[in-house]
mmCIF file of C-alpha atoms in Angstrom:
data_model
loop_
_atom_site.group_PDB
_atom_site.id
_atom_site.type_symbol
_atom_site.label_atom_id
_atom_site.label_comp_id
_atom_site.label_asym_id
_atom_site.label_seq_id
_atom_site.Cartn_x
_atom_site.Cartn_y
_atom_site.Cartn_z
ATOM 1 C CA MET A 1 98.959 89.420 107.644
ATOM 2 C CA SER A 2 103.168 89.053 109.057
ATOM 3 C CA VAL A 3 103.584 89.125 112.143
ATOM 4 C CA HIS A 4 107.268 89.110 113.251
ATOM 5 C CA ALA A 5 107.209 86.963 116.740
ATOM 6 C CA THR A 6 108.591 89.669 118.458
ATOM 7 C CA ALA A 7 106.190 91.654 118.226
ATOM 8 C CA ILE A 8 103.626 92.033 121.136
ATOM 9 C CA VAL A 9 99.419 92.688 119.385
ATOM 10 C CA ASP A 10 96.542 93.425 122.258
ATOM 11 C CA ALA A 11 94.000 90.688 121.774
ATOM 12 C CA SER A 12 91.617 94.011 121.376
ATOM 13 C CA ALA A 13 93.579 95.553 118.153
ATOM 14 C CA GLN A 14 91.701 95.165 114.078
ATOM 15 C CA ILE A 15 94.347 94.119 111.651
ATOM 16 C CA GLY A 16 93.457 94.509 108.043
ATOM 17 C CA LYS A 17 94.479 92.707 105.585
ATOM 18 C CA ASN A 18 97.874 92.509 103.774
ATOM 19 C CA VAL A 19 99.340 94.446 106.842
ATOM 20 C CA SER A 20 102.957 93.697 107.812
ATOM 21 C CA ILE A 21 104.048 94.395 111.445
ATOM 22 C CA GLY A 22 107.929 94.508 112.486
ATOM 23 C CA ALA A 23 110.317 92.575 115.435
ATOM 24 C CA HIS A 24 110.183 94.820 118.606
ATOM 25 C CA THR A 25 106.677 96.247 117.797
ATOM 26 C CA VAL A 26 103.739 96.716 120.319
ATOM 27 C CA ILE A 27 100.443 97.370 118.876
ATOM 28 C CA GLY A 28 98.014 98.060 122.085
ATOM 29 C CA PRO A 29 94.949 98.247 123.191
ATOM 30 C CA GLY A 30 92.453 100.005 120.969
ATOM 31 C CA VAL A 31 94.241 100.089 117.925
ATOM 32 C CA LYS A 32 92.130 99.526 114.016
ATOM 33 C CA ILE A 33 94.807 99.003 111.082
ATOM 34 C CA GLY A 34 93.711 99.512 107.653
ATOM 35 C CA ASP A 35 94.404 97.675 104.601
ATOM 36 C CA GLY A 36 98.307 96.855 103.468
ATOM 37 C CA CYS A 37 99.626 98.995 105.900
ATOM 38 C CA LYS A 38 103.241 98.226 106.635
ATOM 39 C CA ILE A 39 104.709 98.981 110.243
ATOM 40 C CA TRP A 40 108.368 99.285 110.759
ATOM 41 C CA PRO A 41 110.459 97.776 113.489
ATOM 42 C CA ASN A 42 110.023 99.380 117.145
ATOM 43 C CA VAL A 43 106.757 101.249 116.719
ATOM 44 C CA VAL A 44 104.174 101.832 119.530
ATOM 45 C CA ILE A 45 100.907 102.491 118.610
ATOM 46 C CA GLU A 46 97.842 102.718 120.902
ATOM 47 C CA TYR A 47 94.189 103.876 121.163
ATOM 48 C CA THR A 48 95.010 105.065 116.717
ATOM 49 C CA SER A 49 92.790 104.032 114.252
ATOM 50 C CA LEU A 50 95.339 103.912 111.100
ATOM 51 C CA GLY A 51 94.276 104.438 107.525
ATOM 52 C CA SER A 52 94.948 102.018 104.427
ATOM 53 C CA ASN A 53 98.375 101.984 103.399
ATOM 54 C CA CYS A 54 99.942 103.361 105.701
ATOM 55 C CA GLU A 55 103.708 102.299 106.245
ATOM 56 C CA VAL A 56 105.363 103.787 109.700
ATOM 57 C CA PHE A 57 108.582 103.543 109.438
ATOM 58 C CA PRO A 58 111.498 102.905 112.414
ATOM 59 C CA ASN A 59 110.245 104.138 116.609
ATOM 60 C CA VAL A 60 107.509 106.265 115.768
ATOM 61 C CA CYS A 61 105.211 106.245 118.824
ATOM 62 C CA LEU A 62 101.780 106.823 117.687
ATOM 63 C CA GLY A 63 98.681 107.654 119.310
ATOM 64 C CA LEU A 64 100.189 107.849 123.440
ATOM 65 C CA THR A 65 99.628 109.850 126.411
ATOM 66 C CA PRO A 66 99.088 113.261 124.879
ATOM 67 C CA GLN A 67 101.319 115.834 127.580
ATOM 68 C CA HIS A 68 98.962 117.907 129.394
ATOM 69 C CA LEU A 69 99.277 118.629 133.063
ATOM 70 C CA ARG A 70 95.440 117.473 133.774
ATOM 71 C CA TYR A 71 95.156 114.451 131.887
ATOM 72 C CA LYS A 72 94.598 111.479 133.492
ATOM 73 C CA GLY A 73 93.655 108.133 131.529
ATOM 74 C CA GLU A 74 90.167 109.407 130.273
ATOM 75 C CA PRO A 75 89.554 107.321 126.831
ATOM 76 C CA THR A 76 90.891 109.636 123.785
ATOM 77 C CA ARG A 77 91.712 108.708 120.488
ATOM 78 C CA LEU A 78 94.155 109.336 117.400
ATOM 79 C CA GLU A 79 92.517 109.261 114.283
ATOM 80 C CA ILE A 80 95.271 108.765 110.345
ATOM 81 C CA GLY A 81 93.679 108.845 107.290
ATOM 82 C CA ALA A 82 94.548 106.844 103.959
ATOM 83 C CA ASN A 83 98.301 106.759 102.334
ATOM 84 C CA GLY A 84 99.715 108.188 104.964
ATOM 85 C CA VAL A 85 104.130 108.358 105.523
ATOM 86 C CA PHE A 86 105.383 108.708 108.713
ATOM 87 C CA ARG A 87 109.181 108.551 109.122
ATOM 88 C CA GLU A 88 111.509 107.684 111.469
ATOM 89 C CA GLY A 89 111.164 108.793 114.791
ATOM 90 C CA VAL A 90 107.927 110.546 114.339
ATOM 91 C CA THR A 91 105.668 111.688 117.113
ATOM 92 C CA ILE A 92 101.513 112.093 117.064
ATOM 93 C CA HIS A 93 99.825 111.956 120.711
ATOM 94 C CA ARG A 94 95.464 111.119 120.862
ATOM 95 C CA GLY A 95 93.348 114.007 122.048
ATOM 96 C CA THR A 96 92.326 115.768 125.047
ATOM 97 C CA PRO A 97 88.637 115.272 126.919
ATOM 98 C CA PHE A 98 90.062 119.557 127.278
ATOM 99 C CA ASP A 99 89.081 119.805 123.312
ATOM 100 C CA GLU A 100 87.248 116.885 121.215
ATOM 101 C CA SER A 101 89.054 113.815 122.527
ATOM 102 C CA VAL A 102 90.547 113.701 119.503
ATOM 103 C CA THR A 103 93.816 114.404 117.488
ATOM 104 C CA ARG A 104 92.784 113.403 113.437
ATOM 105 C CA ILE A 105 95.230 113.485 111.165
ATOM 106 C CA GLY A 106 93.464 113.593 106.853
ATOM 107 C CA ASP A 107 94.794 111.367 104.119
ATOM 108 C CA ASN A 108 97.932 111.751 102.352
ATOM 109 C CA ALA A 109 100.249 112.496 105.249
ATOM 110 C CA TYR A 110 104.065 112.799 104.765
ATOM 111 C CA PHE A 111 105.317 113.504 108.181
ATOM 112 C CA MET A 112 109.431 113.158 108.214
ATOM 113 C CA CYS A 113 111.601 111.810 110.561
ATOM 114 C CA TYR A 114 111.385 112.842 113.888
ATOM 115 C CA SER A 115 108.698 115.757 113.357
ATOM 116 C CA HIS A 116 105.263 116.116 116.116
ATOM 117 C CA VAL A 117 102.334 116.029 116.599
ATOM 118 C CA GLY A 118 100.345 117.774 119.847
ATOM 119 C CA HIS A 119 97.755 116.114 121.157
ATOM 120 C CA ASP A 120 94.118 117.542 119.393
ATOM 121 C CA CYS A 121 95.314 119.017 116.693
ATOM 122 C CA ARG A 122 93.266 118.680 113.350
ATOM 123 C CA VAL A 123 95.544 117.906 110.072
ATOM 124 C CA GLY A 124 93.763 118.223 106.747
ATOM 125 C CA SER A 125 95.153 115.807 103.950
ATOM 126 C CA ASN A 126 98.348 116.092 101.843
ATOM 127 C CA VAL A 127 100.199 117.510 104.440
ATOM 128 C CA THR A 128 103.970 117.466 104.121
ATOM 129 C CA MET A 129 106.046 118.684 106.841
ATOM 130 C CA ALA A 130 109.914 118.224 106.607
ATOM 131 C CA ASN A 131 112.359 116.527 109.502
ATOM 132 C CA GLY A 132 111.636 117.971 113.122
ATOM 133 C CA VAL A 133 108.363 120.498 112.719
ATOM 134 C CA LEU A 134 106.926 120.669 116.297
ATOM 135 C CA LEU A 135 102.338 121.298 116.670
ATOM 136 C CA ALA A 136 102.118 122.148 119.585
ATOM 137 C CA GLY A 137 98.740 121.203 121.073
ATOM 138 C CA HIS A 138 95.266 122.203 119.399
ATOM 139 C CA VAL A 139 96.562 123.260 115.768
ATOM 140 C CA GLN A 140 94.797 123.490 112.904
ATOM 141 C CA VAL A 141 96.571 122.679 109.941
ATOM 142 C CA GLY A 142 94.371 122.798 105.658
ATOM 143 C CA ASP A 143 95.043 120.623 103.096
ATOM 144 C CA ASN A 144 97.604 121.045 100.972
ATOM 145 C CA VAL A 145 99.851 122.139 103.455
ATOM 146 C CA PHE A 146 104.110 122.219 103.309
ATOM 147 C CA ILE A 147 105.768 122.675 106.796
ATOM 148 C CA SER A 148 110.015 123.066 106.163
ATOM 149 C CA GLY A 149 112.208 122.049 108.954
ATOM 150 C CA VAL A 150 112.074 122.858 112.261
ATOM 151 C CA ALA A 151 109.841 125.033 111.604
ATOM 152 C CA ALA A 152 107.180 125.286 114.749
ATOM 153 C CA VAL A 153 103.384 126.365 115.575
ATOM 154 C CA HIS A 154 102.423 127.761 118.967
ATOM 155 C CA GLN A 155 99.145 125.938 120.403
ATOM 156 C CA PHE A 156 95.611 127.261 119.247
ATOM 157 C CA ALA A 157 97.873 128.564 115.991
ATOM 158 C CA ARG A 158 95.620 127.532 112.816
ATOM 159 C CA VAL A 159 97.814 127.067 109.083
ATOM 160 C CA GLY A 160 94.822 127.794 106.085
ATOM 161 C CA LYS A 161 95.273 125.705 102.903
ATOM 162 C CA GLY A 162 97.898 125.684 100.503
ATOM 163 C CA ALA A 163 100.171 127.852 103.248
ATOM 164 C CA ILE A 164 103.928 128.026 103.257
ATOM 165 C CA ILE A 165 105.683 127.690 106.043
ATOM 166 C CA SER A 166 110.077 128.691 105.610
ATOM 167 C CA GLY A 167 112.517 126.903 107.436
ATOM 168 C CA GLY A 168 113.319 127.371 111.436
ATOM 169 C CA ALA A 169 109.872 129.599 111.303
ATOM 170 C CA MET A 170 108.390 130.050 114.838
ATOM 171 C CA ALA A 171 104.607 131.229 113.795
ATOM 172 C CA THR A 172 102.617 132.460 117.206
ATOM 173 C CA ASN A 173 99.197 133.681 115.070
ATOM 174 C CA ASP A 174 97.332 132.292 112.517
ATOM 175 C CA VAL A 175 98.859 131.735 108.697
ATOM 176 C CA PRO A 176 96.353 133.039 106.340
ATOM 177 C CA PRO A 177 95.477 130.371 103.572
ATOM 178 C CA PHE A 178 98.089 130.533 99.668
ATOM 179 C CA CYS A 179 100.651 132.827 102.023
ATOM 180 C CA ILE A 180 104.110 132.070 103.084
ATOM 181 C CA ALA A 181 105.521 132.453 106.167
ATOM 182 C CA GLN A 182 109.435 133.157 107.159
ATOM 183 C CA GLY A 183 111.396 133.775 111.018
ATOM 184 C CA ASP A 184 111.532 134.376 114.480
ATOM 185 C CA ARG A 185 108.520 135.378 115.014
ATOM 186 C CA ALA A 186 106.881 134.422 111.297
ATOM 187 C CA VAL A 187 106.023 137.041 109.472
ATOM 188 C CA LEU A 188 104.238 136.736 105.743
ATOM 189 C CA ARG A 189 106.582 136.582 102.067
ATOM 190 C CA GLY A 190 104.006 136.856 99.829
ATOM 191 C CA LEU A 191 102.313 134.034 98.390
ATOM 192 C CA ASN A 192 102.116 130.418 97.040
ATOM 193 C CA VAL A 193 101.372 131.378 93.301
ATOM 194 C CA ILE A 194 103.195 128.337 92.251
ATOM 195 C CA GLY A 195 101.945 126.038 95.149
ATOM 196 C CA MET A 196 97.993 127.367 93.606
ATOM 197 C CA ARG A 197 99.094 126.685 90.227
ATOM 198 C CA ARG A 198 99.702 122.518 91.706
ATOM 199 C CA LEU A 199 96.668 123.643 93.055
ATOM 200 C CA GLY A 200 94.637 123.570 89.859
ATOM 201 C CA MET A 201 93.991 127.419 89.363
ATOM 202 C CA ASP A 202 93.695 129.311 86.977
ATOM 203 C CA LYS A 203 95.552 132.584 86.049
ATOM 204 C CA THR A 204 92.001 134.609 86.945
ATOM 205 C CA ALA A 205 91.342 133.026 90.813
ATOM 206 C CA ILE A 206 95.591 133.578 91.480
ATOM 207 C CA ARG A 207 95.067 137.291 90.514
ATOM 208 C CA GLN A 208 92.391 137.248 92.833
ATOM 209 C CA VAL A 209 93.949 136.018 96.105
ATOM 210 C CA LYS A 210 96.309 138.709 95.065
ATOM 211 C CA ASP A 211 94.215 141.100 95.416
ATOM 212 C CA ALA A 212 92.398 139.792 98.623
ATOM 213 C CA TYR A 213 96.452 140.131 99.784
ATOM 214 C CA LYS A 214 96.661 143.323 99.220
ATOM 215 C CA ALA A 215 93.805 144.864 100.016
ATOM 216 C CA VAL A 216 93.845 143.066 103.295
ATOM 217 C CA PHE A 217 97.678 143.674 104.376
ATOM 218 C CA LEU A 218 99.308 146.001 102.160
ATOM 219 C CA SER A 219 96.644 148.469 101.391
ATOM 220 C CA GLY A 220 96.391 150.689 105.107
ATOM 221 C CA ALA A 221 92.737 149.146 105.548
ATOM 222 C CA ARG A 222 91.260 148.345 108.905
ATOM 223 C CA LEU A 223 90.903 144.659 108.331
ATOM 224 C CA GLU A 224 87.148 145.435 108.921
ATOM 225 C CA ALA A 225 86.453 147.558 105.853
ATOM 226 C CA ALA A 226 89.143 145.132 104.004
ATOM 227 C CA LEU A 227 87.177 142.599 104.668
ATOM 228 C CA GLN A 228 84.158 143.891 102.739
ATOM 229 C CA SER A 229 85.935 146.237 99.874
ATOM 230 C CA PRO A 230 85.491 144.548 96.448
ATOM 231 C CA GLU A 231 88.555 142.274 96.788
ATOM 232 C CA LEU A 232 87.303 140.616 99.012
ATOM 233 C CA THR A 233 83.609 139.841 97.599
ATOM 234 C CA VAL A 234 84.164 138.380 95.037
ATOM 235 C CA ASP A 235 82.483 135.197 93.777
ATOM 236 C CA ALA A 236 85.489 133.631 93.718
ATOM 237 C CA PRO A 237 86.218 130.221 95.129
ATOM 238 C CA ALA A 238 89.949 131.339 96.256
ATOM 239 C CA VAL A 239 89.138 134.560 98.276
ATOM 240 C CA LYS A 240 86.450 133.219 99.941
ATOM 241 C CA ILE A 241 88.142 130.985 101.482
ATOM 242 C CA PHE A 242 90.782 133.222 102.856
ATOM 243 C CA ARG A 243 88.357 135.960 103.757
ATOM 244 C CA GLU A 244 87.263 133.174 105.716
ATOM 245 C CA PHE A 245 90.419 132.400 107.518
ATOM 246 C CA LEU A 246 90.658 136.146 107.870
ATOM 247 C CA ALA A 247 87.717 136.038 109.795
ATOM 248 C CA SER A 248 86.872 133.754 112.000
ATOM 249 C CA SER A 249 90.376 134.206 113.276
ATOM 250 C CA LYS A 250 91.113 134.123 117.618
ATOM 251 C CA ARG A 251 94.763 134.154 117.686
ATOM 252 C CA GLY A 252 95.387 137.274 115.346
ATOM 253 C CA PHE A 253 97.279 136.427 112.469
ATOM 254 C CA THR A 254 100.533 137.097 110.790
ATOM 255 C CA ARG A 255 101.385 139.914 108.459
ATOM 256 C CA PRO A 256 104.171 140.636 106.300
ATOM 257 C CA ALA A 257 107.111 142.634 107.877
ATOM 258 C CA ALA A 258 106.938 146.030 108.399
ATOM 259 C CA GLY A 259 107.880 148.524 105.133
ATOM 260 C CA ALA A 260 106.499 145.316 102.661
ATOM 261 C CA SER A 261 105.539 146.708 98.982
ATOM 262 C CA ALA A 262 102.707 144.474 96.716
ATOM 263 C CA SER A 263 105.577 143.044 94.481
ATOM 264 C CA GLU A 264 105.996 140.281 97.165
ATOM 265 C CA ALA A 265 102.270 139.457 96.337
ATOM 266 C CA GLU A 266 103.728 138.620 93.722
ATOM 267 C CA GLU A 267 107.301 136.438 93.470
ATOM 268 C CA GLU A 268 106.701 132.873 93.429
ATOM 269 C CA VAL A 269 107.615 130.024 96.125
ATOM 270 C CA ALA A 270 107.421 126.990 95.339
ATOM 271 C CA SER A 271 106.082 123.850 97.788
#
Protein backbone atom coordinates (compact mmCIF):
# COMPACT_ATOMS: atom_id res chain seq x y z
CA MET A 1 0.00 0.00 0.00
CA SER A 2 1.25 3.47 -0.92
CA VAL A 3 -0.31 6.45 0.87
CA HIS A 4 0.93 9.98 0.21
CA ALA A 5 2.07 11.85 3.30
CA THR A 6 -0.62 14.50 2.84
CA ALA A 7 -3.51 12.03 2.46
CA ILE A 8 -5.91 11.52 5.37
CA VAL A 9 -7.13 7.97 6.02
CA ASP A 10 -9.72 7.34 8.74
CA ALA A 11 -8.79 4.70 11.29
CA SER A 12 -11.91 2.68 10.41
CA ALA A 13 -11.07 2.44 6.70
CA GLN A 14 -10.17 -1.00 5.31
CA ILE A 15 -7.53 -0.74 2.58
CA GLY A 16 -6.65 -3.73 0.38
CA LYS A 17 -3.33 -4.85 -1.06
CA ASN A 18 -1.42 -2.87 -3.68
CA VAL A 19 -3.57 0.24 -3.24
CA SER A 20 -2.16 3.70 -3.94
CA ILE A 21 -3.68 6.85 -2.44
CA GLY A 22 -2.61 10.23 -3.80
CA ALA A 23 -1.86 13.60 -2.25
CA HIS A 24 -4.56 15.47 -0.31
CA THR A 25 -7.05 12.64 -0.72
CA VAL A 26 -9.44 12.03 2.19
CA ILE A 27 -10.57 8.47 2.94
CA GLY A 28 -13.28 8.94 5.53
CA PRO A 29 -15.20 6.61 7.82
CA GLY A 30 -16.93 3.47 6.65
CA VAL A 31 -14.72 2.94 3.59
CA LYS A 32 -13.51 -0.37 2.19
CA ILE A 33 -11.13 -0.23 -0.79
CA GLY A 34 -10.38 -3.44 -2.69
CA ASP A 35 -7.04 -4.73 -3.86
CA GLY A 36 -5.22 -2.99 -6.68
CA CYS A 37 -7.13 0.29 -6.62
CA LYS A 38 -5.50 3.56 -7.60
CA ILE A 39 -6.86 6.67 -5.91
CA TRP A 40 -5.51 9.87 -7.45
CA PRO A 41 -4.94 13.16 -5.55
CA ASN A 42 -7.78 15.31 -4.21
CA VAL A 43 -10.37 12.54 -3.93
CA VAL A 44 -12.94 12.29 -1.12
CA ILE A 45 -14.52 8.93 -0.22
CA GLU A 46 -16.92 8.18 2.65
CA TYR A 47 -19.16 5.22 3.57
CA THR A 48 -18.24 3.40 0.37
CA SER A 49 -17.21 -0.11 -0.63
CA LEU A 50 -14.96 0.03 -3.69
CA GLY A 51 -14.24 -3.22 -5.54
CA SER A 52 -10.84 -4.37 -6.71
CA ASN A 53 -8.82 -2.72 -9.48
CA CYS A 54 -10.78 0.52 -9.62
CA GLU A 55 -9.20 3.81 -10.64
CA VAL A 56 -10.51 7.04 -9.13
CA PHE A 57 -9.25 10.24 -10.75
CA PRO A 58 -8.75 13.70 -9.18
CA ASN A 59 -11.66 15.61 -7.66
CA VAL A 60 -13.98 12.61 -7.53
CA CYS A 61 -16.39 12.44 -4.56
CA LEU A 62 -17.80 9.04 -3.63
CA GLY A 63 -20.35 8.27 -0.92
CA LEU A 64 -20.93 11.79 0.32
CA THR A 65 -24.21 12.97 1.85
CA PRO A 66 -27.22 12.51 -0.45
CA GLN A 67 -28.94 15.60 -1.83
CA HIS A 68 -32.27 14.93 -0.13
CA LEU A 69 -34.07 17.49 2.03
CA ARG A 70 -35.35 14.85 4.48
CA TYR A 71 -31.99 13.15 5.01
CA LYS A 72 -30.83 13.66 8.61
CA GLY A 73 -27.57 11.76 8.77
CA GLU A 74 -28.91 8.21 8.93
CA PRO A 75 -26.38 5.41 8.19
CA THR A 76 -26.40 4.71 4.45
CA ARG A 77 -23.83 3.49 1.92
CA LEU A 78 -22.45 3.40 -1.60
CA GLU A 79 -21.38 0.03 -3.07
CA ILE A 80 -19.22 -0.12 -6.22
CA GLY A 81 -18.07 -3.27 -8.02
CA ALA A 82 -14.70 -4.17 -9.50
CA ASN A 83 -12.72 -2.64 -12.36
CA GLY A 84 -14.47 0.72 -12.33
CA VAL A 85 -13.00 3.89 -13.81
CA PHE A 86 -14.23 7.21 -12.42
CA ARG A 87 -12.80 10.20 -14.25
CA GLU A 88 -12.23 13.73 -13.03
CA GLY A 89 -15.05 15.35 -11.08
CA VAL A 90 -17.41 12.36 -10.91
CA THR A 91 -19.85 12.48 -7.97
CA ILE A 92 -21.82 9.49 -6.64
CA HIS A 93 -23.95 9.96 -3.53
CA ARG A 94 -24.78 7.29 -1.02
CA GLY A 95 -28.35 6.11 -0.43
CA THR A 96 -31.15 7.34 1.80
CA PRO A 97 -33.36 5.55 4.35
CA PHE A 98 -36.34 6.31 2.11
CA ASP A 99 -35.29 3.53 -0.28
CA GLU A 100 -32.86 0.68 0.54
CA SER A 101 -30.23 2.93 2.17
CA VAL A 102 -27.70 2.12 -0.54
CA THR A 103 -26.58 3.34 -3.95
CA ARG A 104 -25.17 0.49 -6.09
CA ILE A 105 -22.81 0.50 -9.08
CA GLY A 106 -21.89 -2.77 -10.81
CA ASP A 107 -18.62 -4.00 -12.27
CA ASN A 108 -16.70 -2.39 -15.13
CA ALA A 109 -18.23 1.06 -14.76
CA TYR A 110 -16.70 3.75 -16.97
CA PHE A 111 -17.94 7.14 -15.80
CA MET A 112 -16.41 10.07 -17.65
CA CYS A 113 -15.67 13.56 -16.35
CA TYR A 114 -18.28 15.34 -14.22
CA SER A 115 -20.94 12.66 -14.51
CA HIS A 116 -23.23 12.33 -11.48
CA VAL A 117 -25.15 9.45 -9.90
CA GLY A 118 -27.77 10.48 -7.38
CA HIS A 119 -28.81 8.77 -4.16
CA ASP A 120 -30.39 5.30 -4.26
CA CYS A 121 -29.55 4.62 -7.90
CA ARG A 122 -29.00 1.04 -9.10
CA VAL A 123 -26.53 0.94 -11.98
CA GLY A 124 -25.66 -2.40 -13.55
CA SER A 125 -22.39 -3.72 -14.92
CA ASN A 126 -20.58 -2.61 -18.08
CA VAL A 127 -22.25 0.80 -18.04
CA THR A 128 -20.57 3.76 -19.72
CA MET A 129 -21.60 7.33 -18.94
CA ALA A 130 -19.98 10.10 -20.99
CA ASN A 131 -19.04 13.57 -19.74
CA GLY A 132 -21.69 15.46 -17.82
CA VAL A 133 -24.31 12.70 -17.63
CA LEU A 134 -26.79 13.17 -14.77
CA LEU A 135 -28.76 10.40 -13.06
CA ALA A 136 -31.32 11.71 -10.58
CA GLY A 137 -32.24 9.85 -7.41
CA HIS A 138 -33.61 6.29 -7.52
CA VAL A 139 -32.76 5.76 -11.21
CA GLN A 140 -32.21 2.15 -12.32
CA VAL A 141 -29.83 1.39 -15.19
CA GLY A 142 -29.44 -2.12 -16.61
CA ASP A 143 -26.27 -3.83 -17.79
CA ASN A 144 -24.41 -2.79 -20.97
CA VAL A 145 -26.00 0.66 -21.23
CA PHE A 146 -24.29 3.62 -22.93
CA ILE A 147 -25.38 7.14 -21.95
CA SER A 148 -23.92 9.88 -24.13
CA GLY A 149 -22.65 13.30 -23.05
CA VAL A 150 -24.77 15.71 -21.00
CA ALA A 151 -27.80 13.43 -21.11
CA ALA A 152 -30.02 13.24 -18.02
CA VAL A 153 -32.41 10.66 -16.57
CA HIS A 154 -35.36 11.72 -14.41
CA GLN A 155 -35.71 10.44 -10.84
CA PHE A 156 -37.26 6.96 -10.52
CA ALA A 157 -36.92 6.31 -14.27
CA ARG A 158 -35.33 3.10 -15.56
CA VAL A 159 -33.00 2.38 -18.46
CA GLY A 160 -33.14 -1.17 -19.78
CA LYS A 161 -30.31 -3.53 -20.66
CA GLY A 162 -28.36 -2.68 -23.81
CA ALA A 163 -30.02 0.69 -24.36
CA ILE A 164 -28.37 3.85 -25.68
CA ILE A 165 -29.31 7.38 -24.61
CA SER A 166 -28.05 9.91 -27.13
CA GLY A 167 -26.12 13.06 -26.30
CA GLY A 168 -28.14 15.81 -24.65
CA ALA A 169 -31.24 13.64 -24.24
CA MET A 170 -33.59 14.22 -21.32
CA ALA A 171 -35.21 10.89 -20.45
CA THR A 172 -38.26 11.50 -18.27
CA ASN A 173 -39.76 8.02 -18.71
CA ASP A 174 -38.35 4.49 -18.78
CA VAL A 175 -36.12 3.63 -21.76
CA PRO A 176 -36.83 0.03 -22.85
CA PRO A 177 -34.05 -2.55 -23.28
CA PHE A 178 -32.04 -2.53 -26.52
CA CYS A 179 -33.58 0.78 -27.63
CA ILE A 180 -32.11 4.14 -28.63
CA ALA A 181 -33.54 7.25 -26.93
CA GLN A 182 -32.91 10.73 -28.26
CA GLY A 183 -34.05 14.31 -27.69
CA ASP A 184 -35.72 16.50 -25.08
CA ARG A 185 -38.07 14.98 -23.95
CA ALA A 186 -36.54 11.75 -25.19
CA VAL A 187 -38.24 9.62 -27.84
CA LEU A 188 -37.18 6.26 -29.25
CA ARG A 189 -35.20 6.21 -32.49
CA GLY A 190 -35.12 2.49 -33.14
CA LEU A 191 -33.00 -0.34 -31.78
CA ASN A 192 -29.36 -0.65 -30.81
CA VAL A 193 -28.65 -3.43 -33.30
CA ILE A 194 -24.87 -3.16 -33.15
CA GLY A 195 -25.04 -3.17 -29.37
CA MET A 196 -27.10 -6.38 -29.47
CA ARG A 197 -24.45 -7.99 -31.65
CA ARG A 198 -21.79 -6.98 -29.15
CA LEU A 199 -23.82 -8.78 -26.50
CA GLY A 200 -23.48 -11.95 -28.56
CA MET A 201 -27.05 -12.04 -29.84
CA ASP A 202 -27.45 -13.90 -33.14
CA LYS A 203 -29.57 -12.87 -36.12
CA THR A 204 -32.60 -14.78 -34.87
CA ALA A 205 -32.53 -13.14 -31.44
CA ILE A 206 -32.12 -9.68 -32.96
CA ARG A 207 -35.00 -10.30 -35.37
CA GLN A 208 -37.19 -11.37 -32.47
CA VAL A 209 -36.46 -8.11 -30.62
CA LYS A 210 -37.19 -6.12 -33.78
CA ASP A 211 -40.53 -7.90 -34.16
CA ALA A 212 -41.37 -7.24 -30.50
CA TYR A 213 -40.47 -3.55 -30.89
CA LYS A 214 -42.75 -3.22 -33.91
CA ALA A 215 -45.61 -5.05 -32.17
CA VAL A 216 -45.48 -2.67 -29.20
CA PHE A 217 -44.67 0.64 -30.84
CA LEU A 218 -45.63 0.50 -34.51
CA SER A 219 -48.63 -1.81 -34.80
CA GLY A 220 -51.22 0.55 -33.34
CA ALA A 221 -52.24 -2.08 -30.77
CA ARG A 222 -52.88 -1.17 -27.15
CA LEU A 223 -50.07 -2.18 -24.80
CA GLU A 224 -52.13 -4.88 -23.09
CA ALA A 225 -52.82 -6.54 -26.42
CA ALA A 226 -49.26 -6.13 -27.67
CA LEU A 227 -47.86 -7.81 -24.57
CA GLN A 228 -50.00 -10.87 -25.35
CA SER A 229 -49.10 -10.98 -29.04
CA PRO A 230 -47.01 -13.82 -30.51
CA GLU A 231 -44.11 -11.42 -30.97
CA LEU A 232 -43.99 -10.71 -27.21
CA THR A 233 -44.78 -14.20 -25.90
CA VAL A 234 -42.23 -16.08 -28.01
CA ASP A 235 -39.82 -18.21 -25.97
CA ALA A 236 -36.76 -15.99 -26.40
CA PRO A 237 -34.57 -14.60 -23.58
CA ALA A 238 -34.11 -11.11 -25.06
CA VAL A 239 -37.82 -10.73 -25.80
CA LYS A 240 -38.58 -11.82 -22.24
CA ILE A 241 -36.31 -9.04 -20.93
CA PHE A 242 -38.05 -6.54 -23.24
CA ARG A 243 -41.55 -7.68 -22.28
CA GLU A 244 -40.96 -7.81 -18.53
CA PHE A 245 -39.42 -4.34 -18.55
CA LEU A 246 -42.46 -2.84 -20.27
CA ALA A 247 -44.94 -4.74 -18.13
CA SER A 248 -43.29 -3.54 -14.91
CA SER A 249 -43.06 0.15 -15.83
CA LYS A 250 -44.44 2.53 -13.21
CA ARG A 251 -43.55 5.86 -14.84
CA GLY A 252 -44.56 4.88 -18.35
CA PHE A 253 -41.93 4.39 -21.00
CA THR A 254 -40.33 6.31 -23.81
CA ARG A 255 -42.01 5.81 -27.21
CA PRO A 256 -41.15 6.63 -30.82
CA ALA A 257 -42.02 10.07 -32.14
CA ALA A 258 -45.38 10.51 -33.83
CA GLY A 259 -45.23 9.26 -37.39
CA ALA A 260 -42.30 6.89 -36.80
CA SER A 261 -42.02 4.15 -39.40
CA ALA A 262 -41.07 0.50 -39.19
CA SER A 263 -37.78 1.30 -40.90
CA GLU A 264 -36.47 2.84 -37.66
CA ALA A 265 -36.43 -0.61 -36.09
CA GLU A 266 -34.05 -1.73 -38.84
CA GLU A 267 -31.48 1.06 -38.44
CA GLU A 268 -28.09 0.25 -36.96
CA VAL A 269 -26.60 2.69 -34.45
CA ALA A 270 -23.32 1.89 -32.74
CA SER A 271 -22.83 2.22 -29.01
